[in-house]
Short mmCIF file of C-alpha atoms (C1' of nucleotides) in Angstrom, two decimals:
data_model
loop_
_atom_site.label_atom_id
_atom_site.label_comp_id
_atom_site.label_asym_id
_atom_site.label_seq_id
_atom_site.Cartn_x
_atom_site.Cartn_y
_atom_site.Cartn_z
CA UNK A 246 -62.74 29.77 6.78
CA UNK A 247 -63.34 28.85 10.37
CA UNK A 248 -62.79 31.49 13.00
CA UNK A 249 -61.07 31.20 16.31
CA UNK A 250 -63.24 30.62 19.39
CA UNK A 251 -62.54 34.08 20.52
CA UNK A 252 -63.56 35.58 17.19
CA UNK A 253 -66.74 33.39 17.17
CA UNK A 254 -67.86 34.51 20.41
CA UNK A 255 -67.38 38.15 19.49
CA UNK A 256 -69.45 37.78 16.38
CA UNK A 257 -72.13 36.18 18.58
CA UNK A 258 -71.96 39.22 20.84
CA UNK A 259 -72.11 41.46 17.71
CA UNK A 260 -75.27 39.73 16.54
CA UNK A 261 -76.91 40.03 19.81
CA UNK A 262 -76.21 43.78 20.01
CA UNK A 263 -76.97 44.47 16.44
CA UNK A 264 -80.30 42.68 17.00
CA UNK A 265 -81.18 44.46 20.30
CA UNK A 266 -80.89 47.78 18.32
CA UNK A 267 -82.54 46.59 15.21
CA UNK A 268 -85.66 45.04 17.00
CA UNK A 269 -86.03 48.32 18.86
CA UNK A 270 -85.85 50.12 15.73
CA UNK A 271 -88.12 48.26 13.46
CA UNK A 272 -89.95 45.87 15.74
CA UNK A 273 -89.17 42.18 16.18
CA UNK A 274 -91.55 40.91 13.34
CA UNK A 275 -90.57 43.84 11.22
CA UNK A 276 -86.87 42.98 11.32
CA UNK A 277 -85.51 40.18 9.12
CA UNK A 278 -82.69 37.90 9.78
CA UNK A 279 -81.08 38.75 6.44
CA UNK A 280 -81.08 42.40 7.10
CA UNK A 281 -80.02 41.81 10.83
CA UNK A 282 -77.12 39.68 9.83
CA UNK A 283 -76.13 42.24 7.06
CA UNK A 284 -76.09 45.09 9.70
CA UNK A 285 -73.82 42.84 11.78
CA UNK A 286 -71.67 42.45 8.79
CA UNK A 287 -72.37 38.80 7.95
CA UNK A 288 -74.31 36.75 5.47
CA UNK A 289 -77.48 35.32 6.78
CA UNK A 290 -76.51 31.58 6.34
CA UNK A 291 -74.15 31.78 9.35
CA UNK A 292 -77.01 32.65 11.76
CA UNK A 293 -77.74 29.08 12.86
CA UNK A 294 -74.06 28.48 13.89
CA UNK A 295 -74.90 30.99 16.94
CA UNK A 296 -78.59 30.49 17.62
CA UNK A 297 -81.13 27.68 17.27
CA UNK A 298 -83.86 29.88 16.04
CA UNK A 299 -84.98 33.46 15.76
CA UNK A 300 -86.80 33.24 18.87
CA UNK A 301 -83.69 32.42 20.62
CA UNK A 302 -82.13 35.59 19.52
CA UNK A 303 -85.14 37.70 20.37
CA UNK A 304 -84.99 36.42 24.04
CA UNK A 305 -81.21 37.17 24.37
CA UNK A 306 -81.38 40.58 22.41
CA UNK A 307 -84.32 41.74 24.78
CA UNK A 308 -82.17 40.81 27.79
CA UNK A 309 -79.22 42.47 26.49
CA UNK A 310 -81.20 45.62 25.40
CA UNK A 311 -82.87 45.70 28.87
CA UNK A 312 -79.52 45.23 30.66
CA UNK A 313 -78.00 48.17 28.79
CA UNK A 314 -80.84 50.60 29.63
CA UNK A 315 -81.13 49.62 33.26
CA UNK A 316 -77.47 50.09 33.65
CA UNK A 317 -77.60 53.51 32.19
CA UNK A 318 -80.78 54.45 34.11
CA UNK A 319 -79.22 53.28 37.39
CA UNK A 320 -76.08 55.36 36.58
CA UNK A 321 -78.21 58.32 36.42
CA UNK A 322 -79.24 57.93 39.89
CA UNK A 323 -76.10 57.06 41.42
CA UNK A 324 -74.90 59.51 44.33
CA UNK A 325 -78.35 60.78 44.57
CA UNK A 326 -81.39 59.29 46.70
CA UNK A 327 -84.79 60.51 47.27
CA UNK A 328 -86.33 63.32 45.33
CA UNK A 329 -83.12 64.12 43.57
CA UNK A 330 -82.49 60.56 42.43
CA UNK A 331 -86.26 59.99 41.40
CA UNK A 332 -86.13 63.40 39.45
CA UNK A 333 -82.78 62.34 37.69
CA UNK A 334 -84.26 58.94 36.67
CA UNK A 335 -87.84 60.24 35.46
CA UNK A 336 -86.21 63.11 33.58
CA UNK A 337 -83.86 61.01 31.73
CA UNK A 338 -86.33 58.31 30.96
CA UNK A 339 -88.97 60.89 29.69
CA UNK A 340 -86.56 63.07 27.68
CA UNK A 341 -87.14 63.81 24.07
CA UNK A 342 -83.80 62.42 23.40
CA UNK A 343 -84.83 59.06 24.58
CA UNK A 344 -88.19 59.42 22.65
CA UNK A 345 -86.32 60.17 19.53
CA UNK A 346 -83.93 57.35 19.78
CA UNK A 347 -85.66 53.96 20.35
CA UNK A 348 -82.93 51.97 19.00
CA UNK A 349 -80.85 52.40 22.16
CA UNK A 350 -83.67 53.24 24.36
CA UNK A 351 -85.91 51.05 26.60
CA UNK A 352 -87.04 47.93 24.89
CA UNK A 353 -90.29 47.92 27.15
CA UNK A 354 -91.45 51.13 25.48
CA UNK A 355 -89.96 50.25 22.15
CA UNK A 356 -91.55 46.76 21.80
CA UNK A 357 -94.16 46.66 24.71
CA UNK A 358 -97.19 45.41 22.76
CA UNK A 359 -95.05 42.81 20.82
CA UNK A 360 -93.48 41.63 23.98
CA UNK A 361 -96.97 40.82 25.26
CA UNK A 362 -97.47 38.49 22.49
CA UNK A 363 -93.96 36.91 22.68
CA UNK A 364 -92.52 33.55 23.94
CA UNK A 365 -92.40 32.99 27.79
CA UNK A 366 -88.58 33.29 27.49
CA UNK A 367 -88.82 36.69 25.80
CA UNK A 368 -91.46 37.83 28.20
CA UNK A 369 -89.30 36.56 31.33
CA UNK A 370 -86.42 38.65 29.99
CA UNK A 371 -88.85 41.59 29.58
CA UNK A 372 -90.17 41.13 33.12
CA UNK A 373 -86.84 40.99 34.72
CA UNK A 374 -85.89 44.40 33.09
CA UNK A 375 -89.23 45.86 34.19
CA UNK A 376 -88.21 44.69 37.86
CA UNK A 377 -84.90 46.26 37.68
CA UNK A 378 -86.43 49.71 36.60
CA UNK A 379 -88.82 49.31 39.50
CA UNK A 380 -85.90 48.47 42.03
CA UNK A 381 -84.20 51.57 40.84
CA UNK A 382 -87.29 53.68 41.41
CA UNK A 383 -88.10 52.02 44.70
CA UNK A 384 -84.61 52.75 45.90
CA UNK A 385 -85.34 56.49 45.49
CA UNK A 386 -88.56 56.46 47.47
CA UNK A 387 -86.81 56.24 50.58
CA UNK A 388 -89.17 58.25 52.67
CA UNK A 389 -92.03 55.60 52.09
CA UNK A 390 -92.24 52.28 53.82
CA UNK A 391 -90.83 49.54 51.53
CA UNK A 392 -94.24 48.22 50.55
CA UNK A 393 -95.59 51.55 49.55
CA UNK A 394 -92.50 52.56 47.93
CA UNK A 395 -92.54 49.21 45.92
CA UNK A 396 -96.33 49.74 44.90
CA UNK A 397 -95.60 53.35 43.88
CA UNK A 398 -92.63 52.25 41.79
CA UNK A 399 -94.45 49.65 40.13
CA UNK A 400 -96.95 52.41 39.15
CA UNK A 401 -94.19 54.91 38.33
CA UNK A 402 -92.40 52.52 35.94
CA UNK A 403 -95.70 51.86 34.04
CA UNK A 404 -96.31 55.47 33.65
CA UNK A 405 -92.86 56.11 32.29
CA UNK A 406 -93.38 53.13 29.60
CA UNK A 407 -96.88 54.31 28.77
CA UNK A 408 -95.85 58.14 28.43
CA UNK A 409 -92.76 57.33 26.18
CA UNK A 410 -94.96 54.77 23.98
CA UNK A 411 -97.63 57.53 23.66
CA UNK A 412 -95.09 60.29 22.89
CA UNK A 413 -94.01 58.35 20.03
CA UNK A 414 -97.44 57.67 18.63
CA UNK A 415 -98.75 61.23 19.02
CA UNK A 416 -98.76 63.05 15.65
CA UNK A 417 -98.78 66.49 17.20
CA UNK A 418 -95.23 67.58 18.30
CA UNK A 419 -96.68 69.67 21.18
CA UNK A 420 -98.94 67.03 22.41
CA UNK A 421 -95.91 64.52 22.34
CA UNK A 422 -93.73 66.85 24.49
CA UNK A 423 -96.86 67.59 26.77
CA UNK A 424 -97.20 63.87 27.62
CA UNK A 425 -93.55 63.43 28.64
CA UNK A 426 -93.60 66.55 30.64
CA UNK A 427 -96.91 66.03 32.52
CA UNK A 428 -95.76 62.43 33.15
CA UNK A 429 -92.52 63.62 34.56
CA UNK A 430 -94.24 66.39 36.67
CA UNK A 431 -96.76 63.83 37.96
CA UNK A 432 -94.00 61.37 39.07
CA UNK A 433 -91.99 63.88 40.66
CA UNK A 434 -94.58 65.79 42.55
CA UNK A 435 -94.14 65.76 46.34
CA UNK A 436 -97.02 64.27 48.26
CA UNK B 117 -122.52 37.31 -7.99
CA UNK B 118 -122.67 41.02 -7.43
CA UNK B 119 -124.24 42.09 -3.89
CA UNK B 120 -126.53 44.82 -3.31
CA UNK B 121 -125.13 48.28 -2.17
CA UNK B 122 -126.36 47.49 1.33
CA UNK B 123 -124.96 44.16 1.55
CA UNK B 124 -121.64 45.46 0.26
CA UNK B 125 -121.62 48.18 2.86
CA UNK B 126 -122.27 45.68 5.56
CA UNK B 127 -119.59 43.47 4.39
CA UNK B 128 -117.10 46.40 4.44
CA UNK B 129 -118.20 47.08 8.00
CA UNK B 130 -117.82 43.55 8.97
CA UNK B 131 -114.15 43.52 7.63
CA UNK B 132 -113.31 46.47 9.59
CA UNK B 133 -114.72 45.18 12.81
CA UNK B 134 -113.16 41.89 12.27
CA UNK B 135 -109.80 43.51 11.63
CA UNK B 136 -110.07 45.65 14.61
CA UNK B 137 -110.31 42.46 16.75
CA UNK B 138 -107.73 40.39 14.82
CA UNK B 139 -105.19 43.18 14.94
CA UNK B 140 -105.56 43.53 18.78
CA UNK B 141 -105.35 39.84 19.13
CA UNK B 142 -102.36 39.14 16.83
CA UNK B 143 -100.72 42.34 16.27
CA UNK B 144 -100.97 44.53 12.81
CA UNK B 145 -97.96 42.73 11.13
CA UNK B 146 -98.81 39.40 12.76
CA UNK B 147 -102.22 39.28 10.97
CA UNK B 148 -102.39 38.32 7.35
CA UNK B 149 -105.25 39.46 5.20
CA UNK B 150 -106.14 36.03 4.29
CA UNK B 151 -106.85 34.99 7.68
CA UNK B 152 -108.56 38.18 8.26
CA UNK B 153 -110.94 37.80 5.48
CA UNK B 154 -111.44 34.32 6.25
CA UNK B 155 -112.51 35.45 9.87
CA UNK B 156 -114.93 37.74 8.29
CA UNK B 157 -116.35 34.87 6.23
CA UNK B 158 -115.07 35.78 2.96
CA UNK B 159 -112.24 34.86 0.49
CA UNK B 160 -109.03 37.12 0.40
CA UNK B 161 -109.52 38.20 -3.29
CA UNK B 162 -112.45 40.50 -2.57
CA UNK B 163 -110.45 42.56 -0.32
CA UNK B 164 -109.60 45.22 -2.82
CA UNK B 165 -113.04 45.97 -3.77
CA UNK B 166 -113.35 47.62 -0.26
CA UNK B 167 -109.70 48.99 0.56
CA UNK B 168 -106.93 50.52 -1.36
CA UNK B 169 -104.38 48.75 0.81
CA UNK B 170 -103.81 46.86 3.95
CA UNK B 171 -102.60 50.08 5.57
CA UNK B 172 -105.95 51.65 4.55
CA UNK B 173 -107.72 49.02 6.59
CA UNK B 174 -105.22 49.36 9.55
CA UNK B 175 -106.10 53.16 9.89
CA UNK B 176 -109.87 52.54 9.81
CA UNK B 177 -109.75 49.49 11.95
CA UNK B 178 -107.73 51.49 14.63
CA UNK B 179 -110.16 54.29 14.63
CA UNK B 180 -113.12 51.82 15.02
CA UNK B 181 -111.41 49.94 17.78
CA UNK B 182 -110.73 53.13 19.70
CA UNK B 183 -114.09 54.47 19.03
CA UNK B 184 -115.63 51.40 20.57
CA UNK B 185 -113.44 51.29 23.70
CA UNK B 186 -113.64 55.01 24.39
CA UNK B 187 -117.53 54.85 24.25
CA UNK B 188 -117.60 51.93 26.72
CA UNK B 189 -115.26 53.81 29.05
CA UNK B 190 -117.13 56.84 28.77
CA UNK B 191 -120.31 55.07 29.67
CA UNK B 192 -118.52 53.50 32.74
CA UNK B 193 -118.33 57.36 33.94
CA UNK B 194 -121.86 58.55 33.02
CA UNK B 195 -123.81 59.72 35.96
CA UNK B 196 -120.51 59.91 38.07
CA UNK B 197 -118.00 62.66 38.53
CA UNK B 198 -115.00 63.55 40.57
CA UNK B 199 -113.44 60.52 42.69
CA UNK B 200 -116.35 58.12 41.86
CA UNK B 201 -116.07 58.74 38.13
CA UNK B 202 -112.40 58.47 38.23
CA UNK B 203 -112.51 55.39 40.04
CA UNK B 204 -114.98 53.75 37.91
CA UNK B 205 -112.88 54.61 34.66
CA UNK B 206 -109.71 53.49 36.26
CA UNK B 207 -110.94 50.28 37.71
CA UNK B 208 -112.60 49.44 34.54
CA UNK B 209 -109.73 50.05 32.33
CA UNK B 210 -107.19 48.24 34.75
CA UNK B 211 -109.30 45.15 35.38
CA UNK B 212 -107.94 41.71 34.81
CA UNK B 213 -110.83 41.12 32.38
CA UNK B 214 -109.53 44.01 30.20
CA UNK B 215 -106.13 42.50 30.46
CA UNK B 216 -107.16 39.07 29.49
CA UNK B 217 -109.25 40.31 26.54
CA UNK B 218 -106.95 42.35 24.38
CA UNK B 219 -109.12 41.70 21.27
CA UNK B 220 -111.97 44.05 22.44
CA UNK B 221 -109.94 46.08 24.80
CA UNK B 222 -107.93 49.23 24.20
CA UNK B 223 -105.93 49.39 20.99
CA UNK B 224 -103.25 51.87 22.55
CA UNK B 225 -102.27 48.82 24.86
CA UNK B 226 -102.66 46.12 22.58
CA UNK B 227 -100.64 47.62 19.63
CA UNK B 228 -99.00 50.53 21.30
CA UNK B 229 -95.29 49.89 20.00
CA UNK B 230 -96.56 48.83 16.63
CA UNK B 231 -98.65 52.03 16.34
CA UNK B 232 -95.27 54.12 17.03
CA UNK B 233 -93.93 52.86 13.87
CA UNK B 234 -97.22 53.04 11.79
CA UNK B 235 -98.32 55.45 9.06
CA UNK B 236 -99.24 59.03 9.87
CA UNK B 237 -102.78 58.27 9.29
CA UNK B 238 -102.69 55.21 11.66
CA UNK B 239 -101.04 57.37 14.36
CA UNK B 240 -103.53 60.05 13.84
CA UNK B 241 -106.32 57.71 14.69
CA UNK B 242 -104.60 56.42 17.73
CA UNK B 243 -103.79 59.85 18.89
CA UNK B 244 -107.36 60.70 18.54
CA UNK B 245 -108.48 57.77 20.60
CA UNK B 246 -105.71 58.72 23.23
CA UNK B 247 -107.18 62.35 23.51
CA UNK B 248 -110.70 60.79 23.92
CA UNK B 249 -109.65 59.12 26.83
CA UNK B 250 -107.76 62.00 28.27
CA UNK B 251 -111.08 64.15 27.90
CA UNK B 252 -112.87 61.53 29.87
CA UNK B 253 -110.51 61.45 32.61
CA UNK B 254 -109.92 65.17 32.57
CA UNK B 255 -113.70 65.51 33.14
CA UNK B 256 -113.61 63.60 36.40
CA UNK B 257 -110.91 65.70 37.74
CA UNK B 258 -113.44 68.58 38.31
CA UNK B 259 -111.73 69.94 41.63
CA UNK B 260 -108.43 70.76 39.71
CA UNK B 261 -108.08 73.98 37.57
CA UNK B 262 -108.84 72.93 33.84
CA UNK B 263 -105.16 73.05 32.79
CA UNK B 264 -103.98 71.00 35.95
CA UNK B 265 -106.66 68.49 35.35
CA UNK B 266 -105.77 68.07 31.50
CA UNK B 267 -101.99 67.61 32.52
CA UNK B 268 -102.85 64.97 35.15
CA UNK B 269 -105.31 63.27 32.75
CA UNK B 270 -102.42 63.07 30.10
CA UNK B 271 -100.15 61.29 32.79
CA UNK B 272 -103.00 59.12 34.27
CA UNK B 273 -103.97 57.78 30.71
CA UNK B 274 -100.34 57.01 29.90
CA UNK B 275 -100.12 55.24 33.36
CA UNK B 276 -103.10 53.04 32.47
CA UNK B 277 -101.79 52.19 28.85
CA UNK B 278 -98.42 51.40 30.28
CA UNK B 279 -99.64 49.32 33.29
CA UNK B 280 -102.06 47.26 31.09
CA UNK B 281 -99.35 46.54 28.51
CA UNK B 282 -96.84 45.52 31.45
CA UNK B 283 -99.45 43.41 33.05
CA UNK B 284 -99.79 41.51 29.74
CA UNK B 285 -95.93 41.07 29.47
CA UNK B 286 -95.45 40.00 33.23
CA UNK B 287 -94.71 36.22 33.37
CA UNK B 288 -95.67 36.01 37.21
CA UNK B 289 -99.42 36.20 37.78
CA UNK B 290 -98.94 37.88 41.16
CA UNK B 291 -96.78 40.62 39.75
CA UNK B 292 -99.22 41.04 36.74
CA UNK B 293 -102.07 41.74 39.33
CA UNK B 294 -99.90 43.95 41.52
CA UNK B 295 -98.89 46.23 38.64
CA UNK B 296 -102.81 46.79 37.87
CA UNK B 297 -103.50 47.12 41.33
CA UNK B 298 -100.83 49.58 42.25
CA UNK B 299 -101.58 51.69 39.13
CA UNK B 300 -105.20 51.65 40.08
CA UNK B 301 -104.47 52.78 43.71
CA UNK B 302 -101.97 55.44 42.60
CA UNK B 303 -104.32 57.02 40.12
CA UNK B 304 -107.45 57.03 42.38
CA UNK B 305 -105.34 58.39 45.58
CA UNK B 306 -106.51 61.56 46.96
CA UNK B 307 -104.16 64.44 47.04
"C1'" DT C 101 -143.55 47.99 -16.14
"C1'" DG C 102 -140.41 45.33 -19.03
"C1'" DT C 103 -136.15 44.58 -21.32
"C1'" DA C 104 -130.97 44.92 -22.28
"C1'" DC C 105 -126.99 45.92 -20.84
"C1'" DA C 106 -123.29 47.86 -17.77
"C1'" DT C 107 -121.61 47.69 -13.36
"C1'" DC C 108 -119.30 45.54 -9.70
"C1'" DA C 109 -119.08 42.27 -5.13
"C1'" DG C 110 -117.02 38.27 -4.40
"C1'" DT C 111 -114.33 34.03 -6.05
"C1'" DG C 112 -110.04 31.47 -6.60
"C1'" DA C 113 -105.82 31.21 -8.95
"C1'" DA C 114 -101.64 33.34 -9.73
"C1'" DC C 115 -97.94 37.15 -9.31
"C1'" DG C 116 -93.45 38.25 -7.27
"C1'" DC C 117 -91.02 38.69 -2.93
"C1'" DG C 118 -89.12 38.14 1.46
"C1'" DC C 119 -89.45 35.37 5.35
"C1'" DG C 120 -87.03 31.51 8.54
"C1'" DT C 121 -84.57 27.77 7.91
"C1'" DT C 122 -81.52 24.05 5.63
"C1'" DC C 123 -77.38 22.55 3.40
"C1'" DA C 124 -73.17 21.52 0.73
"C1'" DC C 125 -69.01 23.76 0.70
"C1'" DT C 126 -64.54 26.31 2.04
"C1'" DG C 127 -60.55 26.83 4.44
"C1'" DA C 128 -58.55 28.26 8.86
"C1'" DT C 129 -58.62 26.73 13.81
"C1'" DG C 130 -58.10 23.33 17.10
"C1'" DT C 131 -56.59 18.61 18.55
"C1'" DA C 132 -54.47 14.01 18.85
"C1'" DC C 133 -50.37 11.58 18.29
"C1'" DT D 264 -42.28 20.86 18.25
"C1'" DG D 265 -44.32 19.15 13.89
"C1'" DT D 266 -47.80 16.61 11.20
"C1'" DA D 267 -52.50 14.79 9.94
"C1'" DC D 268 -56.87 15.15 10.52
"C1'" DA D 269 -61.19 16.60 12.54
"C1'" DT D 270 -63.86 20.44 13.62
"C1'" DC D 271 -66.86 24.11 12.50
"C1'" DA D 272 -67.61 29.68 11.58
"C1'" DG D 273 -69.03 31.70 7.72
"C1'" DT D 274 -70.60 31.66 2.66
"C1'" DG D 275 -74.02 31.52 -0.75
"C1'" DA D 276 -77.49 28.88 -2.89
"C1'" DA D 277 -81.69 26.92 -2.27
"C1'" DC D 278 -86.18 25.21 0.50
"C1'" DG D 279 -91.18 25.74 1.17
"C1'" DC D 280 -94.20 29.12 2.76
"C1'" DG D 281 -97.27 33.00 3.62
"C1'" DC D 282 -97.27 37.65 2.63
"C1'" DG D 283 -99.76 41.79 -0.09
"C1'" DT D 284 -101.52 42.48 -4.40
"C1'" DT D 285 -103.53 41.50 -9.07
"C1'" DC D 286 -106.45 39.45 -12.34
"C1'" DA D 287 -109.81 36.65 -15.10
"C1'" DC D 288 -114.10 35.32 -14.25
"C1'" DT D 289 -119.14 34.75 -12.19
"C1'" DG D 290 -123.52 36.37 -12.12
"C1'" DA D 291 -126.79 39.21 -9.42
"C1'" DT D 292 -127.61 44.35 -9.01
"C1'" DG D 293 -128.29 48.81 -10.81
"C1'" DT D 294 -129.62 51.64 -14.63
"C1'" DA D 295 -131.09 53.38 -19.16
"C1'" DC D 296 -134.56 53.34 -22.51
#
DNA sequence: TGTACATCAGTGAACGCGCGTTCACTGATGTAC
DNA sequence: TGTACATCAGTGAACGCGCGTTCACTGATGTAC
């Protein structure tokens, strides 16, 4: 039962998007191809009509996941600059909603330590996503000279990723909230 | 060939310490019990004389890993307070040496996203380690009121964890170094 | 202090299971004439 | 435009492999008398 080219390309797209969500939910190593394909409404045998290996899909799914989140974060900042733009970005990223829904959140926080052990291609996709977030934050820091803004943005995005990760690890709900709040406060504090 | 109580307890300790290193090196899911036991100089069958399950060992190994790193970080700050103590802690944590040796570094950076999906016991051990780091940093911020110092420390430790993780993901060596440097600079900047 | 026996740390083979990957097969799609 | 055949998306069974866990066995340690 061969499918049309268009159907096949839609299927491929569906697998990538399902994977992007499932990897963020259960981890890369923790998500099997059988479960993944089932979640995309397929049987596992067809996987290799679309991808050469699991690693292939991992790299593509990470890229897709990061494209989605950076677009949403960028949208948060549109029409705002400076303190208001920064505040919008930081508040959105460090929200309890983001913390509680890793499957459609930032892949750098959901998969960070796994990514550090991943293939070059996957790490390159992750690096690109990180730089996109850095660019968004840099654009808000318009009262600093460009190189200072960039350096501050590198640190700010690292803070966001670390705080979100830690807020998911923390067993105490109050602590979890405090981590998000103090990171947000620190990042939006005027100098 | 039964071993003496003391030998058995030394063996158990050796397994925990080997696991603490191997998990940080290859991830929790990425490290099998057979390889682990072999690395500790044993065959895998004996594992269950010491632990009820892999998860048991995971929790204990995380606790051990974090105890070791927090002690070393605390030692870095002894005899120094304020800016000098903060700078010593931050510089040590955000060093290229720490980045390049995850196996005996901070488990929160090496395993962060996996820990977020781990059992309550493991996450509790991770939370305790995080709070120990927060306490160390809080103690350096002696010119702030206690609650402000604590909030700033929560954010600072999150920054340290996020920056170290991202520096390991980054495919560009210059970017990797820049992440560490700008985070360190941001954290030690006077207000 | 010496002896007999129970305990149990560690070995190595085996368990069922799910993993990533391969393959023969199907039948609708795409293509060549 | 219609027909014959090649292509290939997707199915479902099967592959070898390593996983966490169990178990019979060993022999030195620990204990009771």
